[in-house]
Coordinates of C-alpha atoms and ligand atoms in Angstrom, one line a residue:
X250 CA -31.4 0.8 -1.5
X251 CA -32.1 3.0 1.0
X252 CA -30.6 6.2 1.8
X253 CA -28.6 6.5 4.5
X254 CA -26.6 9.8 5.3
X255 CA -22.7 10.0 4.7
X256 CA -20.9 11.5 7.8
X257 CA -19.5 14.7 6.2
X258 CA -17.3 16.0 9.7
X259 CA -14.5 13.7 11.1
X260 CA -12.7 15.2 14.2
X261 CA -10.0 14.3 15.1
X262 CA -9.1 15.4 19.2
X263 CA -5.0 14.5 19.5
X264 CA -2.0 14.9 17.6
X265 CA 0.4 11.8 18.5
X266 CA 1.1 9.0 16.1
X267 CA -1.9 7.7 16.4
X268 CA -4.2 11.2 15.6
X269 CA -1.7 11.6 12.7
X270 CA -2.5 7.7 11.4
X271 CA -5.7 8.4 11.2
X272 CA -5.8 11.8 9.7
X273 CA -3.3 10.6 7.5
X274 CA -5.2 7.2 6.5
X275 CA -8.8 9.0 6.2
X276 CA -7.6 12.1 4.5
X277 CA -5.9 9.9 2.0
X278 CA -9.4 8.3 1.2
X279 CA -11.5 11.1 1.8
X280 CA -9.1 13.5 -0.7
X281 CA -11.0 15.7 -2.8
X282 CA -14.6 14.6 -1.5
X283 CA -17.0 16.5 0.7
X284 CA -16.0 14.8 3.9
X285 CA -13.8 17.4 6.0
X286 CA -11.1 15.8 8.5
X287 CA -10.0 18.0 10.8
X288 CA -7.4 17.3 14.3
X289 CA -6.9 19.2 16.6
X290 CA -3.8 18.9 19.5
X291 CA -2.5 20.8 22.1
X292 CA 1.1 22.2 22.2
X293 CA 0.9 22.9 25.2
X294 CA 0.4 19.3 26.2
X295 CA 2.5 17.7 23.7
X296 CA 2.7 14.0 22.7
X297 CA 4.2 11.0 24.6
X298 CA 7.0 11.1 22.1
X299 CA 8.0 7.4 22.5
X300 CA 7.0 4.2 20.6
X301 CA 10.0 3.7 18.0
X302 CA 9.9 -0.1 16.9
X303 CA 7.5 -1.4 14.4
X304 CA 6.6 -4.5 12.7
X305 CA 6.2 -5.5 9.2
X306 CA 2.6 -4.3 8.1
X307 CA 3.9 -0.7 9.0
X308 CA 6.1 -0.8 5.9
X309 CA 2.8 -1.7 4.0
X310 CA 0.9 0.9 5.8
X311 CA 3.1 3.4 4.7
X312 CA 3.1 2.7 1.2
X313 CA -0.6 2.1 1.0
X314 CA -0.7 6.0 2.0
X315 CA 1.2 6.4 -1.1
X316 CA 4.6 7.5 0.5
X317 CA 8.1 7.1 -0.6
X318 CA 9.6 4.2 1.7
X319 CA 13.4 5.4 1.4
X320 CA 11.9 9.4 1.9
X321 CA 10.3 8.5 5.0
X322 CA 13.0 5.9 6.3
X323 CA 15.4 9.1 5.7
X324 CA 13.2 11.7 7.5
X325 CA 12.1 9.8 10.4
X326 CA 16.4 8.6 10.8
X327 CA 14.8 4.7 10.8
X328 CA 17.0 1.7 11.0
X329 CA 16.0 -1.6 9.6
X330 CA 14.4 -4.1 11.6
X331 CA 14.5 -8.4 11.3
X332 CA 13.0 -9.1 14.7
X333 CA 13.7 -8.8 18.4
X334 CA 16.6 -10.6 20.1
X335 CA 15.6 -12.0 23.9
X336 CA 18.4 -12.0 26.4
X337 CA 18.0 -13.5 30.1
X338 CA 14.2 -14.0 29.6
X339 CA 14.3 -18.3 29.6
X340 CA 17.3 -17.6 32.1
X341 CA 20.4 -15.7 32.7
X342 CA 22.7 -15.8 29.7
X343 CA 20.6 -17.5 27.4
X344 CA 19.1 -15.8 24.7
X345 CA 17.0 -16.1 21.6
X346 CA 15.6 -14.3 18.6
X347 CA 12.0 -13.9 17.7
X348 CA 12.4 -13.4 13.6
X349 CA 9.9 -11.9 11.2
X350 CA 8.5 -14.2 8.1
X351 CA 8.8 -17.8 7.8
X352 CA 11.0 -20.4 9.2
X353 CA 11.5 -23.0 6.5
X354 CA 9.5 -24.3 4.0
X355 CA 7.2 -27.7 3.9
X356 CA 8.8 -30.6 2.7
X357 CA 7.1 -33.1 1.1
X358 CA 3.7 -31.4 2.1
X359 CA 5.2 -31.8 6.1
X360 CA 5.4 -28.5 7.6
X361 CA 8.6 -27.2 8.4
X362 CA 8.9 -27.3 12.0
X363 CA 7.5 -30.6 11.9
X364 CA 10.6 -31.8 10.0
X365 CA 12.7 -30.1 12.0
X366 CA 11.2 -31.7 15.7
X367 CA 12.5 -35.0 13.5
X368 CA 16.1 -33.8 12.7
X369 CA 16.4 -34.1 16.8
X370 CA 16.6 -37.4 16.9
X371 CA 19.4 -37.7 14.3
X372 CA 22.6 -36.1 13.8
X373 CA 22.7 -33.5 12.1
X374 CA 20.4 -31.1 13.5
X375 CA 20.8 -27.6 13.8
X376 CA 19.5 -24.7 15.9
X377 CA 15.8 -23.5 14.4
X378 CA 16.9 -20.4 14.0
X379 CA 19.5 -21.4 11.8
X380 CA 16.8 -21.8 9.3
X381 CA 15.5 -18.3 9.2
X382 CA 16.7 -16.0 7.0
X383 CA 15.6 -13.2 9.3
X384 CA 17.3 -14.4 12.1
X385 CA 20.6 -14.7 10.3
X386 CA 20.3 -11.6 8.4
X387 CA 20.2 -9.9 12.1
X388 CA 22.8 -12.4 13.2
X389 CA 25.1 -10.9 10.6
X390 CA 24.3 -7.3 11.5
X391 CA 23.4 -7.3 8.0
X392 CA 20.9 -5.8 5.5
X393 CA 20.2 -7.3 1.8
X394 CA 19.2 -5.6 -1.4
X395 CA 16.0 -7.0 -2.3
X396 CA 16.9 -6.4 -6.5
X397 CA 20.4 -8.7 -5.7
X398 CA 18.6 -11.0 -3.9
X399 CA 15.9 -11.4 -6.6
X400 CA 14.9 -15.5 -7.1
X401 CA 16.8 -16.7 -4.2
X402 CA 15.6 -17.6 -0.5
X403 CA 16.3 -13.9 0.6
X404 CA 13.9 -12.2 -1.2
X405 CA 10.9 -13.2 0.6
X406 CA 12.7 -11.8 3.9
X407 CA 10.1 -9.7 6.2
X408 CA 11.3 -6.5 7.8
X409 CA 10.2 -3.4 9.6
X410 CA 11.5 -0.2 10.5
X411 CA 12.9 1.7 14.2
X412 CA 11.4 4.9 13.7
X413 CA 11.6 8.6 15.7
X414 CA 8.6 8.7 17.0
X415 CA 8.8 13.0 17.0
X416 CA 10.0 12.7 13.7
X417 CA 7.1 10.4 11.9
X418 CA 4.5 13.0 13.9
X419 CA 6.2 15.6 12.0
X420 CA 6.1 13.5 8.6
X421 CA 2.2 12.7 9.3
X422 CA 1.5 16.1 9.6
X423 CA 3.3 17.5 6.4
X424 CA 1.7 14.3 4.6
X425 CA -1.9 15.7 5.7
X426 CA -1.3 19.0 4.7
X427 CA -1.8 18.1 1.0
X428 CA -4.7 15.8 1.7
X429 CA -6.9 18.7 2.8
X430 CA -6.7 17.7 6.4
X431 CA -7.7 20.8 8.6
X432 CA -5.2 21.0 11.8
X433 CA -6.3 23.3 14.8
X434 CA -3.7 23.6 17.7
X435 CA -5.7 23.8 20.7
X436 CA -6.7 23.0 24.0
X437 CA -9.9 20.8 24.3
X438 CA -11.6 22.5 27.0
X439 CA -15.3 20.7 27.0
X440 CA -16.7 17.9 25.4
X441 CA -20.8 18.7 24.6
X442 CA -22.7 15.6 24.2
X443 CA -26.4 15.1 21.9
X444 CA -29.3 13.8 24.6
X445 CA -28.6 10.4 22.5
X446 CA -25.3 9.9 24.0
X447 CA -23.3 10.8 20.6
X448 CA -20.7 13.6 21.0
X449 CA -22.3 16.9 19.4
X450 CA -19.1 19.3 19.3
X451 CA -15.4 19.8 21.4
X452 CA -15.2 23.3 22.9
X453 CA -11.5 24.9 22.9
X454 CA -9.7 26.6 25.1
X455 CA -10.2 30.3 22.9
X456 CA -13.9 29.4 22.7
X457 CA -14.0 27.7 19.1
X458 CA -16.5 25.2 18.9
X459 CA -15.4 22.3 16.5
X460 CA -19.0 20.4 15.6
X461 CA -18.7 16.9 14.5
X462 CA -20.4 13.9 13.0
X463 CA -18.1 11.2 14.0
X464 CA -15.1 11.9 16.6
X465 CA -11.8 10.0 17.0
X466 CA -10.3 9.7 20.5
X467 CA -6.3 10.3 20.0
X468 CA -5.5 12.1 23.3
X469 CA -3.9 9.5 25.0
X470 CA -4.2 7.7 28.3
X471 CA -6.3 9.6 29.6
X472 CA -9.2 9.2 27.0
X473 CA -10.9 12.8 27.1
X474 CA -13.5 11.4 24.9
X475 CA -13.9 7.9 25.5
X476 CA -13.4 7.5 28.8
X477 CA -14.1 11.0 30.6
X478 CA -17.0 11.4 28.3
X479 CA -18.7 8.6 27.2
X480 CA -17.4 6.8 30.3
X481 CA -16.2 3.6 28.3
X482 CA -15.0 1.6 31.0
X483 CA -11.5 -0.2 31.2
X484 CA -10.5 -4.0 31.5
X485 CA -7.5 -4.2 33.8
X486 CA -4.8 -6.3 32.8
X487 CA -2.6 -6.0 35.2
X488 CA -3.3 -9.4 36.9
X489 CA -1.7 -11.0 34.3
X490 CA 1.2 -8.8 33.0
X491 CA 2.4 -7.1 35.9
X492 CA 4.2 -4.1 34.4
X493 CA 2.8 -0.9 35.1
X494 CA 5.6 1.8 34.2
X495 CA 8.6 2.8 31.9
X496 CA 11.7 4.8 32.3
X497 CA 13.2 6.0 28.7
X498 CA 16.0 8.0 28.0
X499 CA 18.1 8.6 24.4
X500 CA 21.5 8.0 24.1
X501 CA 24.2 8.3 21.1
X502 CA 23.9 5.9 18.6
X503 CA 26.5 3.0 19.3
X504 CA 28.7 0.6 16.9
X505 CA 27.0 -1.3 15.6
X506 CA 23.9 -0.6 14.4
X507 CA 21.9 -3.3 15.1
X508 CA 19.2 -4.8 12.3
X509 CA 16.7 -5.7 15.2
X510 CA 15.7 -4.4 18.6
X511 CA 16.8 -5.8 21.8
X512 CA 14.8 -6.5 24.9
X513 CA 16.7 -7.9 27.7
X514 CA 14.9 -9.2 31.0
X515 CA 15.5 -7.6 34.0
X516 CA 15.0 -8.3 37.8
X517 CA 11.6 -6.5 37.6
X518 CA 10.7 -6.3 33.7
X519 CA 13.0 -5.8 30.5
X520 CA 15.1 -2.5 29.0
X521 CA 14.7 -2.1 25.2
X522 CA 17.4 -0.9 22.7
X523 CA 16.4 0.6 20.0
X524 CA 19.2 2.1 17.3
X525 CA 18.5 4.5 14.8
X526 CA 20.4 6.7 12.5
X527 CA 21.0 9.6 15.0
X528 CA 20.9 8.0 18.3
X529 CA 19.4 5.0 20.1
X530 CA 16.0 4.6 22.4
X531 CA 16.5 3.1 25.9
X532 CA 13.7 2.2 28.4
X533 CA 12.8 0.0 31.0
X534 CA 9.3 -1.8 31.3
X535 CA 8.9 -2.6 34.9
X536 CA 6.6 -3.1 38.1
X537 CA 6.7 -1.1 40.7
X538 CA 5.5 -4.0 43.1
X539 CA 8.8 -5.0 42.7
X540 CA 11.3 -2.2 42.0
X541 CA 11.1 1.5 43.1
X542 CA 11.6 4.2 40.6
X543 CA 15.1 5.4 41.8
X544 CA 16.5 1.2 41.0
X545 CA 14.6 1.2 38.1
X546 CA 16.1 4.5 36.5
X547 CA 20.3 3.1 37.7
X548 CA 19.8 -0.1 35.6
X549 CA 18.6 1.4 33.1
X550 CA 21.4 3.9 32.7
X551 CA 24.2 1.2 34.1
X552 CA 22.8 -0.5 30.7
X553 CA 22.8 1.9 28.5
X554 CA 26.8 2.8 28.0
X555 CA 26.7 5.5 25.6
X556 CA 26.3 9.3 26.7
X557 CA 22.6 10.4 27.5
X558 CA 21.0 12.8 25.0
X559 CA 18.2 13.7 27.1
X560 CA 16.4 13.0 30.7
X561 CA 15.0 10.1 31.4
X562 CA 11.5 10.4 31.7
X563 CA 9.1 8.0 33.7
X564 CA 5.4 6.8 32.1
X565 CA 2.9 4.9 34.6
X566 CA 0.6 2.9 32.5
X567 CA -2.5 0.5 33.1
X568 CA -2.4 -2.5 30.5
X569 CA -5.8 -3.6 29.4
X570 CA -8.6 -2.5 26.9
X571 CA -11.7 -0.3 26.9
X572 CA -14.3 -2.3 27.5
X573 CA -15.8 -0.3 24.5
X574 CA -13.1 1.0 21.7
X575 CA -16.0 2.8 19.5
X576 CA -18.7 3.9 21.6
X577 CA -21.7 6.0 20.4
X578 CA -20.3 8.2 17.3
X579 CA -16.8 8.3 18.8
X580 CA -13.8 6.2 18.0
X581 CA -10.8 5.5 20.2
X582 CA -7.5 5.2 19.3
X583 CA -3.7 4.1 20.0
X584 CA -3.7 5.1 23.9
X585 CA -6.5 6.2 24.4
X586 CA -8.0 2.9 23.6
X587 CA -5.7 0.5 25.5
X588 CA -2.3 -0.4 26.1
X589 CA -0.2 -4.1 25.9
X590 CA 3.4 -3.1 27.1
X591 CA 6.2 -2.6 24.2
X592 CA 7.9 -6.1 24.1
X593 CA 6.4 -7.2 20.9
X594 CA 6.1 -3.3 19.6
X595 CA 2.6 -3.7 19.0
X596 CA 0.8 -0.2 19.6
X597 CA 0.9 1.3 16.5
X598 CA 0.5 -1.7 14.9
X599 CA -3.0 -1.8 16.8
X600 CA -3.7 1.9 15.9
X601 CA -3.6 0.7 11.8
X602 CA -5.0 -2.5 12.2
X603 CA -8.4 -0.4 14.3
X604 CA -8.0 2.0 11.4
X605 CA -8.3 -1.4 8.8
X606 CA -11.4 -2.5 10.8
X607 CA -13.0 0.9 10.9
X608 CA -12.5 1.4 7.5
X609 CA -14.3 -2.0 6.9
X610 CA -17.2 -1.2 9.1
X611 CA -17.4 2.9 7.9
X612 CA -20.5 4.0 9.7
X613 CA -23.1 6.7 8.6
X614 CA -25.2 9.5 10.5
X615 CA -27.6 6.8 11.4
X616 CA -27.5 4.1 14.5
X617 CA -24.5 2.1 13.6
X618 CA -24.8 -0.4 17.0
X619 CA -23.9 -3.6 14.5
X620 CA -21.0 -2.1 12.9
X621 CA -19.8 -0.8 16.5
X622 CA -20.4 -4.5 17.9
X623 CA -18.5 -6.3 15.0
X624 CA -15.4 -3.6 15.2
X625 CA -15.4 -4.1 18.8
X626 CA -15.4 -7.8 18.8
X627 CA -12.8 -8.1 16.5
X628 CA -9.9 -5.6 18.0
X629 CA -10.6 -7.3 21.5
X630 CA -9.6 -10.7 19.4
X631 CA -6.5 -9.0 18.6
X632 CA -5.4 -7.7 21.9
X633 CA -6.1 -11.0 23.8
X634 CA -4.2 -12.5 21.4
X635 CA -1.1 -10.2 21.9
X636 CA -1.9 -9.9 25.7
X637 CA -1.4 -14.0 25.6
X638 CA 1.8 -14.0 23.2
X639 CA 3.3 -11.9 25.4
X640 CA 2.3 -13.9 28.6
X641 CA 4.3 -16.7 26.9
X642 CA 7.1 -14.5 27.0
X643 CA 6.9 -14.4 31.2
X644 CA 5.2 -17.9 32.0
X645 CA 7.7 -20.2 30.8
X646 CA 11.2 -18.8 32.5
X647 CA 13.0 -20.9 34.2
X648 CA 14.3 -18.1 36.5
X649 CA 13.8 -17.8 40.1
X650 CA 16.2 -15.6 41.0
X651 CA 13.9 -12.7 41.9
X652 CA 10.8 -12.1 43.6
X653 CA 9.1 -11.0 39.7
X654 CA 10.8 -13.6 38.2
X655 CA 9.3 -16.3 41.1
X656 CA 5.9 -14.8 40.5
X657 CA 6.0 -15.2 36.6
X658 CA 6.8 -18.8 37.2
X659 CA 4.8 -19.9 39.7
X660 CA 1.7 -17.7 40.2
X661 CA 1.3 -15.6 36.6
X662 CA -2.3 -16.0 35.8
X663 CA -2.6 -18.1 32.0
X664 CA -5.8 -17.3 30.4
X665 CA -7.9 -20.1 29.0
X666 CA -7.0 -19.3 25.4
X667 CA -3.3 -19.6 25.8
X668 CA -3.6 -22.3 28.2
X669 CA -5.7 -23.9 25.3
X670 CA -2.3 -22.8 22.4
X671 CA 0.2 -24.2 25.1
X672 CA -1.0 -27.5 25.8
X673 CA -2.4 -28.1 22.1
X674 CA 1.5 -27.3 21.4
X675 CA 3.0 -29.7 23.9
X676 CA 0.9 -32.5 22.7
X677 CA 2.5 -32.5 19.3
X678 CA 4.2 -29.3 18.5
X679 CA 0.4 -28.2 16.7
X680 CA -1.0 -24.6 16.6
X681 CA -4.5 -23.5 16.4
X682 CA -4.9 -21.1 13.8
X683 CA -7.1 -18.1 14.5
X684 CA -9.2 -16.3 12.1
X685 CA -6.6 -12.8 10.7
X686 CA -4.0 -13.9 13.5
X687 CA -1.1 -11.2 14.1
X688 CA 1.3 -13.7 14.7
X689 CA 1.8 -16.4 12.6
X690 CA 3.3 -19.9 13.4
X691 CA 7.2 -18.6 13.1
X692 CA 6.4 -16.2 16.1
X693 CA 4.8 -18.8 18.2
X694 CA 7.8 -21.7 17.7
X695 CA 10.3 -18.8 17.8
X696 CA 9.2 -18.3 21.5
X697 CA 8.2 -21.6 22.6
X698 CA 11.6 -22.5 21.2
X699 CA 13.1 -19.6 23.1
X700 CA 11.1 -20.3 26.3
X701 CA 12.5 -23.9 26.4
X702 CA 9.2 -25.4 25.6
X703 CA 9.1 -28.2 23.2
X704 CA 6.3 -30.8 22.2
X705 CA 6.4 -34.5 23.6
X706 CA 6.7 -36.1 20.2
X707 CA 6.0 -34.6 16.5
X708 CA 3.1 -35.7 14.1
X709 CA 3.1 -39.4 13.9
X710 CA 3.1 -38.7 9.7
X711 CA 6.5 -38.0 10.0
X712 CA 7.1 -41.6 11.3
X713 CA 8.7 -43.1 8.1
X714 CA 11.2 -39.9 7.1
X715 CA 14.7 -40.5 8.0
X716 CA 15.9 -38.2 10.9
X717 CA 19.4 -38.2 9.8
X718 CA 19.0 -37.6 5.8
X719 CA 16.7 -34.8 7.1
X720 CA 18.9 -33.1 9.0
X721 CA 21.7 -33.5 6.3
X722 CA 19.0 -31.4 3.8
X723 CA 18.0 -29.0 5.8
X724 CA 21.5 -28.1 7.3
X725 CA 22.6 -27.8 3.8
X726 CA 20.0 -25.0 3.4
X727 CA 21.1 -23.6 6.5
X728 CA 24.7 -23.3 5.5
X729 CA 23.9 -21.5 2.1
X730 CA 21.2 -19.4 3.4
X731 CA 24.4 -18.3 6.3
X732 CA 26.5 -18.1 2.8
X733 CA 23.7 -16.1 1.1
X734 CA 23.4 -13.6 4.1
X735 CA 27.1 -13.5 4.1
X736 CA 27.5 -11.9 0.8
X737 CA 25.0 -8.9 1.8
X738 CA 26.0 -5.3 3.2
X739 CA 26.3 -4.5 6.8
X740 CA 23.7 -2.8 8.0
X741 CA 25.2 1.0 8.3
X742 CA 26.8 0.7 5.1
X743 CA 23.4 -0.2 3.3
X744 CA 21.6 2.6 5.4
X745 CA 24.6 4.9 4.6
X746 CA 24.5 4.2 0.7
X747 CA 21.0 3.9 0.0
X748 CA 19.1 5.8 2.8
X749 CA 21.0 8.0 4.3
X750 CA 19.1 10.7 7.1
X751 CA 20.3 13.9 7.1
X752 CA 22.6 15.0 10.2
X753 CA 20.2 16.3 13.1
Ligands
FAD803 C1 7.0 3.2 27.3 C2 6.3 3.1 26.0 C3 7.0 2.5 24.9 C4 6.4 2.3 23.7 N1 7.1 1.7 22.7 C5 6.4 1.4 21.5 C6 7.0 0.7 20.5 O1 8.2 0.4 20.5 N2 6.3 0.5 19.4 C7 5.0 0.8 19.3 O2 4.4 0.5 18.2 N3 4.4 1.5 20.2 C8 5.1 1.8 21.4 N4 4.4 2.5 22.3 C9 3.1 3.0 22.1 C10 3.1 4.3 21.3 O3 3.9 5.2 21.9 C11 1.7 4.9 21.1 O4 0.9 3.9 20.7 C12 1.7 6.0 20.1 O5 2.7 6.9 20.4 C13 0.4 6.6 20.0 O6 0.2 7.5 21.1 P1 -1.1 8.4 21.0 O7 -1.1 9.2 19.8 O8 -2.2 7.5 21.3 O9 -0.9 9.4 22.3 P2 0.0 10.7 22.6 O10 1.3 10.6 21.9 O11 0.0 10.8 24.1 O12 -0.8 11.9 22.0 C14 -1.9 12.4 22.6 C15 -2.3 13.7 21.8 O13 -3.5 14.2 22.4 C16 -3.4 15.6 22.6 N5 -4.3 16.0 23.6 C17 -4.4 15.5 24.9 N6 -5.3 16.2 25.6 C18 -5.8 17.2 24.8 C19 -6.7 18.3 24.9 N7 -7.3 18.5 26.1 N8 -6.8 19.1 23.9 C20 -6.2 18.9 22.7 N9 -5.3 17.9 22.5 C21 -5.1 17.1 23.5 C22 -1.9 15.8 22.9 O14 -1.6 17.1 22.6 C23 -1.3 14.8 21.9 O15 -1.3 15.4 20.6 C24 5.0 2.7 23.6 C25 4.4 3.3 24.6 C26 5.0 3.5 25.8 C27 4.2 4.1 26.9

């Protein structure tokens, strides 16, 4: 074996959620070893502060660090989350829910959604939502206690948390403090560079000089590092998800507290609702091709209905990807590395799955150009596939009834690889799997379902089952999973009792 030499010096530049992940995540591996982590973030420049709904592997990510689920839920006032409901998005007073977990079970060694494509053509057939325990949970406003619900179709229910994004910064941090993580607030004045391209050491604005081996790009949009450094590069998105800003503003907290987010289309994009214990996130994802900032900012607040606990604040953004995440010895990270707008709350999901990968592919001192090349290649798989789920969620309206609308309709852009996923569905209600996919099949029927787009006929294997005594089995699980739900607290009342936050 030869010897190759460790990387002893991690720097961090950036203190949002994503500079915290990863101090937090490599200080928890690199505890008690020689390897120093140190971050440093500028006060004076502060954090974007937003980016409050999650998706399951957060909850795992959280208690891989070793931290108390119901401490954090109660420190960072989180809500429980089953999924996202859709209003207006197929058209105007339609909605739909996209659920976590699984809808169904096979049958018989048929897949679930298989069976229920058949229960259409009998009698009994019920909504495919129905059959998710997710989706009925959130119908229910309710939450469930997973030692109750032991051994029966509940307990394998997925959920993830609405978080305060200010409040989980402030969690990180304490969390790193007793993992040895050094924390320099400061401005980041100069970036010095080795005549190999690697970054040799960050110059502050009181004339320290942090050296590093390896450097990890947290400071946002603007990519201080990556970009006005080591000039990464950026694909442009934009031609095929047209939203390019966001308008957010708090409010109250409003009865009730909803188990899910909600993301309703708008004329030019969609406003979000996110509740948490002490007050509910509001935005509006639009594009300003098609609505002016003044517009924008009146629906959202003729939306919102409770009193404002804050000013709104505007954030332009470019969706896409750096054309090279890791580049020479430096790292990029949450915005700073790309951005897929907030519909399927994906960002810091991205920011722990790079932090997976690069934990997988750990360089060294020495040229590391394979590992770089295999990291990259795989976290551009996962933002094309996010970037096409959530073209799905545009493509397929039926509404005309605005000039974004018409566009989505009729001129959106489909890449090849969801063109590919959308006829391969239409043809017989199949998906192609992909190699450590995000989202699994339930997400895909969930919004094909919700989109109005249905297959031309199900597998020809199901030929020979009977349609009606189908549906008369699987609407009997339906009703007792609605009973099951039924008998589980509201979701206030099992916050309330079991994690309560602590009044702000
Ligand atoms: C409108 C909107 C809604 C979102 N909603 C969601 C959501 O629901 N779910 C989700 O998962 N994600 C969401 N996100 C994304 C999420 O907010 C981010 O992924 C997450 O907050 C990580 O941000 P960050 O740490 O990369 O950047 P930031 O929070 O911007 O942090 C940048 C850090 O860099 C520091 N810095 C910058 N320049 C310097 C310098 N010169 N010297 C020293 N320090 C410097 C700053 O001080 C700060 O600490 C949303 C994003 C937007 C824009």
């Amino acid at each position: 074996m030869s010897a190759y030499q460790p990387i002893e010096n991690i720097v961090i530049a950036g203190g949002g959620t994503a500079g915290w992940l990863a101090a937090a995540t490599l200080g928890n591996i690199f505890a008690n070893t020689s390897t120093q982590i140190t971050l440093i973030e500028s006060s004076q420049i502060g954090t974007i502060g937003v980016g409050e709904a999650t998706i399951p592997p957060f909850i795992a990510v959280i208690e891989s660090l070793g931290i108390d689920l119901v401490d954090f839920i109660q420190q960072t006032q989180a809500s429980f989350k089953w999924g996202i409901q859709f209003p207006n998005w197929r058209k105007k007073d339609h909605s739909y829910f996209h659920p976590f977990g699984t809808v169904g079970k096979t049958i018989d060694g048929h897949d679930f959604f298989q069976c229920w494509l058949k229960t259409l053509e009998g009698k009994d057939a019920m909504p495919l939502m129905a059959h998710s325990k997710e989706a009925i949970l959130a119908e229910q406003g309710r939450f469930f206690k997973p030692f109750e619900a032991a051994n029966t179709p509940l307990a394998s229910a997925q959920f993830a948390l609405h978080v305060d994004a200010n409040l989980v910064v402030k969690y990180l941090k304490r969390f790193c403090e007793g993992k040895g993580v050094k924390h320099i607030d400061g401005k980041i004045e100069k970036v010095s560079t080795h005549p190999s391209g690697d970054i040799a050491s960050l110059t502050l604005d009181d004339g320290q000089l942090v050296n590093g081996d390896f450097f990890i790009d947290c400071t946002g949009f603007k990519g201080l590092l990556i970009e006005e450094t080591l000039a990464s590069g950026y694909e442009d998105w934009r031609c095929y998800l047209p939203c390019n800003k966001a308008v957010t503003v708090p409010t109250q907290t409003s009865e009730p507290l909803n188990p899910f987010t909600i993301a309703t289309a708008q004329d030019a994009g969609w406003t979000w609702k996110i509740p948490l214990q002490h007050r509910t996130g509001n935005g509006y994802v639009f594009a300003d091709d098609y609505i002016d900032d003044d517009r924008a900012l009146n629906t959202l607040l003729n939306q919102v209905g409770e009193p404002l606990q804050g000013e709104p604040q505007f954030i332009p953004f470019k969706t896409g990807i750096r054309k090279q995440p890791w580049k020479a010895n430096c790292l990029s990270l949450g915005l700073a590395q790309g951005f897929l707008e907030p519909l399927e709350s994906t960002a810091i999901h991205l920011v722990s799955k790079s932090l997976a990968l690069f934990v997988r592919t750990f360089p060294n001192k020495e040229n590391n150009e394979l590992l770089r090349n295999e990291f990259n290649r795989r976290l551009r798989a996962d933002y094309e596939e996010i970037r096409d789920f959530l073209i799905l969620h545009y493509c397929e309206t039926e509404r005309e009834d605005t000039p974004f609308w018409r566009w989505c309709k009729h001129e959106m852009p489909i890449p090849a690889s969801l063109q590919q996923k959308l006829d391969f569905f239409k043809r017989g209600g199949g998906l192609i799997p992909q190699v450590e996919a995000l989202f699994q099949p339930t997400s895909w029927y969930a919004v094909f379902e919700g989109m109005g787009v249905r297959p031309d006929a199900y597998n020809p294997t199901l030929n020979a089952l009977d349609a009606n005594a189908l549906g008369k089995s699987l609407s009997a699980g339906a009703k007792s999973l609605q009973t099951l739900a039924n008998t589980q607290p509201l979701h206030k009342a099992f916050l309330d009792q079991y994690c309560c936050a602590p009044k702000p």
